[in-house]
Amino acid sequence: MKQFIVVGLGRFGGSVTKTLISMGYEVLAMDKDQKKVQEFAAIATHVFQADSTDEQALVELGVSNFDHAIVAIGDDLQASILTTLQLKKLGLTTVTAKAVNELHHKVLEKVGADHIVHPERDTGIRVAHQVTSKNLIDFIELSPDYSLVEISAPTSMHGQSLETLNIRARYGCSVMAIRTRANEMIISPNAQDQVHEGDILVVIGSNDDIARFEKGYE
Ligand code: ATP
């Protein structure tokens, strides 16, 4: 069973901790603030009050025995960067760090973070897409230029095959999967597979092509 360390129990780190616990994983949660430590005492598998920039404290907690750490410190950039550096130095295979801006992202990359997340920016992008497209269910940015979206099939697609809809030729994006109303997943659908209103299409493509596709079915 994978074991995780979460450093910083603010809204983001707290949510990561609760979700990992609800998924059955063991989590060592750490915060320098005693109040946070008390709040998570009944939630996380182990909770410690410690300053994560203190190498000795990390060694004493045995952090090198863990697989994956999530550095969820936002305001104190120095603490976020030093913690990421220490965790990589102590041999953690995977460190996921939260960045608050692009410069922070670049520095985290330089000190060895394996994954860098931007929760506020990504939620903002997702919400903007959701409020401007009535069929869009979810939006995942794969790179600055490419995305994957989940779109609820509108009435105008009902009963048509992918061949007839001709989405790739018309909009340049591809339907990777269809989740039917009966919750059945059709992965890599065939040209003959039919779409029904309310099915969910998983579509991949460039942001421009996806925007044209969404607009085409408004
Ligand atoms: P949120 O996820 O709530 O948006 P945030 O981005 O504002 O959080 P902070 O409030 O700066 O982030 O930090 C989150 C948590 O990290 C806080 O509970 C804080 O006490 C803890 N923290 C900050 N620095 C350290 C450190 N050096 N060692 C351990 N915990 C720390």
Coordinates of C-alpha atoms and ligand atoms in Angstrom, one line a residue:
M1 CA 0.0 0.0 0.0
K2 CA 1.4 3.4 -1.0
Q3 CA 2.1 5.8 1.9
F4 CA 1.9 9.5 1.5
I5 CA 3.2 12.5 3.4
V6 CA 1.3 15.8 3.2
V7 CA 3.1 18.9 4.3
G8 CA 0.9 21.9 5.1
L9 CA -2.7 21.3 6.2
G10 CA -4.4 24.4 4.7
R11 CA -7.5 24.0 2.5
F12 CA -5.6 22.3 -0.3
G13 CA -3.3 20.0 1.8
G14 CA -6.3 19.3 4.1
S15 CA -8.4 18.2 1.2
V16 CA -5.7 16.0 -0.3
T17 CA -5.2 14.4 3.1
K18 CA -9.0 13.7 3.6
T19 CA -9.4 12.3 0.1
L20 CA -6.3 10.0 0.4
I21 CA -7.6 8.7 3.8
S22 CA -11.1 8.1 2.3
M23 CA -9.4 6.1 -0.5
G24 CA -7.8 3.9 2.1
Y25 CA -4.2 5.2 1.9
E26 CA -2.0 5.9 4.9
V27 CA -1.1 9.6 5.3
L28 CA 1.5 11.2 7.5
A29 CA 0.3 14.8 7.8
M30 CA 2.6 17.6 8.9
D31 CA 2.1 21.2 9.8
K32 CA 4.1 23.7 11.9
D33 CA 0.8 25.0 13.3
Q34 CA -0.3 23.1 16.4
K35 CA -4.0 24.0 15.7
K36 CA -3.8 22.3 12.3
V37 CA -2.2 19.3 13.9
Q38 CA -5.0 19.0 16.4
E39 CA -7.6 19.4 13.7
F40 CA -6.1 16.5 11.7
A41 CA -5.3 14.3 14.7
A42 CA -8.5 12.3 14.2
I43 CA -8.3 12.3 10.4
A44 CA -4.8 11.4 9.2
T45 CA -3.0 8.1 10.1
H46 CA -0.2 10.1 11.8
V47 CA 0.1 13.8 12.4
F48 CA 3.2 15.7 13.5
Q49 CA 3.9 19.3 14.4
A50 CA 7.2 20.1 12.6
D51 CA 8.8 22.7 10.5
S52 CA 9.3 20.9 7.2
T53 CA 12.3 23.0 6.3
D54 CA 14.2 21.5 9.3
E55 CA 16.1 18.6 7.8
Q56 CA 16.7 17.0 11.2
A57 CA 13.0 16.9 11.9
L58 CA 12.3 15.2 8.6
V59 CA 15.0 12.6 9.2
E60 CA 13.5 11.9 12.7
L61 CA 10.1 11.4 11.2
G62 CA 11.6 8.8 8.8
V63 CA 10.3 10.6 5.7
S64 CA 12.6 8.6 3.5
N65 CA 10.5 5.5 4.1
F66 CA 7.6 7.1 2.2
D67 CA 6.8 6.9 -1.5
H68 CA 5.2 10.2 -2.3
A69 CA 5.1 13.6 -0.6
I70 CA 2.7 16.4 -1.4
V71 CA 4.0 19.9 -0.5
A72 CA 0.9 22.0 0.0
I73 CA 2.5 25.2 1.4
G74 CA 1.4 28.3 -0.5
D75 CA 2.1 31.7 1.1
D76 CA 5.6 31.0 2.4
L77 CA 7.5 30.4 -0.9
Q78 CA 10.8 29.9 0.8
A79 CA 9.3 27.1 3.0
S80 CA 7.7 25.4 0.0
I81 CA 10.9 25.4 -2.0
L82 CA 13.2 24.3 0.9
T83 CA 10.8 21.6 1.8
T84 CA 10.7 20.2 -1.7
L85 CA 14.5 20.3 -1.9
Q86 CA 14.9 18.5 1.5
L87 CA 12.4 15.8 0.6
K88 CA 14.1 15.1 -2.7
K89 CA 17.5 15.1 -1.0
L90 CA 16.2 12.6 1.6
G91 CA 15.4 10.3 -1.3
L92 CA 11.6 10.5 -1.8
T93 CA 10.8 9.1 -5.2
T94 CA 7.9 11.4 -6.0
V95 CA 7.3 14.9 -4.7
T96 CA 4.2 16.8 -5.9
A97 CA 4.3 20.5 -5.0
K98 CA 1.7 23.2 -5.2
A99 CA 2.8 26.4 -7.1
V100 CA 1.1 29.8 -6.7
N101 CA 2.6 31.3 -9.8
E102 CA 4.9 30.6 -12.8
L103 CA 8.1 31.7 -11.1
H104 CA 7.3 29.5 -8.1
H105 CA 6.7 26.7 -10.6
K106 CA 10.1 27.2 -12.3
V107 CA 12.0 27.1 -9.0
L108 CA 10.1 24.0 -7.8
E109 CA 11.1 22.3 -11.1
K110 CA 14.8 23.3 -10.5
V111 CA 14.8 21.9 -7.0
G112 CA 13.5 18.5 -8.2
A113 CA 9.7 18.5 -7.8
D114 CA 8.3 15.7 -9.9
H115 CA 4.8 17.1 -10.3
I116 CA 3.7 20.7 -9.9
V117 CA 0.1 21.6 -9.5
H118 CA -1.7 25.0 -9.7
P119 CA -5.0 24.3 -8.0
E120 CA -6.3 27.9 -8.1
R121 CA -5.3 28.5 -11.7
D122 CA -6.6 25.1 -12.9
T123 CA -9.9 25.5 -11.1
G124 CA -10.3 29.0 -12.6
I125 CA -9.7 27.6 -16.1
R126 CA -12.1 24.8 -15.5
V127 CA -14.9 27.0 -14.1
A128 CA -14.5 29.5 -17.0
H129 CA -15.0 26.6 -19.5
Q130 CA -17.9 25.2 -17.6
V131 CA -19.8 28.5 -17.3
T132 CA -19.4 29.2 -21.0
S133 CA -20.4 25.8 -22.4
K134 CA -23.7 24.3 -21.5
N135 CA -22.6 20.8 -22.5
L136 CA -19.2 20.7 -20.9
I137 CA -18.9 18.5 -17.9
D138 CA -15.2 18.5 -17.2
F139 CA -12.0 20.0 -18.7
I140 CA -8.5 18.8 -18.2
E141 CA -5.6 20.8 -19.5
L142 CA -3.0 18.3 -20.9
S143 CA -0.5 21.0 -21.9
P144 CA -0.9 24.8 -22.6
D145 CA -2.2 23.9 -26.1
Y146 CA -4.1 20.6 -25.7
S147 CA -7.0 19.5 -23.5
L148 CA -9.3 16.6 -22.8
V149 CA -12.9 17.4 -22.2
E150 CA -16.0 15.5 -21.2
I151 CA -19.1 16.7 -23.1
S152 CA -22.7 15.7 -22.7
A153 CA -24.0 14.8 -26.1
P154 CA -26.7 17.3 -27.2
T155 CA -30.0 16.4 -28.8
S156 CA -28.6 17.3 -32.3
M157 CA -26.2 14.3 -32.0
H158 CA -28.9 11.8 -31.0
G159 CA -28.9 8.5 -33.0
Q160 CA -26.0 9.5 -35.2
S161 CA -22.9 7.4 -35.7
L162 CA -19.4 8.9 -35.2
E163 CA -18.9 8.5 -39.0
T164 CA -21.9 10.7 -39.7
L165 CA -20.9 13.2 -37.0
N166 CA -17.5 13.3 -38.6
I167 CA -16.0 15.2 -35.6
R168 CA -12.4 14.7 -36.5
A169 CA -12.7 16.0 -40.1
R170 CA -15.0 18.9 -39.1
Y171 CA -13.3 20.1 -35.9
G172 CA -9.9 18.3 -35.8
C173 CA -10.5 16.7 -32.4
S174 CA -11.0 13.0 -31.6
V175 CA -13.6 11.1 -29.5
M176 CA -11.5 8.8 -27.3
A177 CA -14.4 7.2 -25.4
I178 CA -18.1 7.3 -24.9
R179 CA -19.8 6.8 -21.5
T180 CA -23.3 5.7 -22.2
R181 CA -26.4 6.7 -20.2
A182 CA -26.2 3.1 -18.8
N183 CA -22.7 4.0 -17.5
E184 CA -21.0 1.6 -20.0
M185 CA -17.6 2.8 -21.2
I186 CA -16.9 2.4 -25.0
I187 CA -13.1 3.0 -25.2
S188 CA -11.8 3.9 -28.7
P189 CA -15.2 3.8 -30.3
N190 CA -15.7 2.7 -33.9
A191 CA -17.0 4.8 -36.7
Q192 CA -20.3 2.9 -36.5
D193 CA -20.9 3.5 -32.8
Q194 CA -23.9 5.6 -32.3
V195 CA -24.2 8.6 -29.9
H196 CA -27.3 9.2 -27.9
E197 CA -28.5 12.3 -26.1
G198 CA -27.0 12.4 -22.6
D199 CA -24.0 10.1 -23.5
I200 CA -20.8 11.6 -22.3
L201 CA -18.1 12.0 -25.0
V202 CA -14.5 12.1 -23.9
V203 CA -12.8 14.3 -26.5
I204 CA -9.1 15.2 -27.0
G205 CA -7.7 18.0 -29.2
S206 CA -6.1 21.4 -29.4
N207 CA -7.8 24.1 -27.4
D208 CA -8.8 25.9 -30.6
D209 CA -10.3 22.8 -32.1
I210 CA -12.1 21.9 -28.9
A211 CA -13.5 25.4 -28.7
R212 CA -14.8 25.2 -32.3
F213 CA -16.3 21.8 -31.5
E214 CA -18.1 23.1 -28.3
K215 CA -19.4 26.1 -30.3
G216 CA -20.6 23.8 -33.1
Y217 CA -23.0 22.1 -30.8
E218 CA -24.2 25.0 -28.6
Ligands
ATP1 P1 -4.6 26.9 1.2 O1 -4.4 25.5 0.8 O2 -5.5 27.0 2.4 O3 -5.0 27.9 0.1 P2 -2.2 28.4 1.3 O4 -1.8 28.3 -0.1 O5 -2.7 29.8 1.8 O6 -3.2 27.3 1.8 P3 -0.5 28.4 3.5 O7 -1.6 28.9 4.4 O8 0.7 29.3 3.3 O9 -1.0 28.0 2.1 O10 0.1 27.0 4.1 C1 -0.7 25.9 4.2 C2 -0.3 25.3 5.5 O11 1.1 25.0 5.5 C3 -0.6 26.1 6.8 O12 -1.4 25.4 7.7 C4 0.8 26.4 7.4 O13 0.8 26.3 8.8 C5 1.7 25.2 6.8 N1 3.1 25.5 6.7 C6 3.6 26.7 6.2 N2 5.0 26.6 6.3 C7 5.3 25.4 6.9 C8 6.5 24.8 7.3 N3 7.7 25.4 7.1 N4 6.4 23.6 7.9 C9 5.2 23.0 8.1 N5 4.0 23.5 7.8 C10 4.1 24.7 7.2

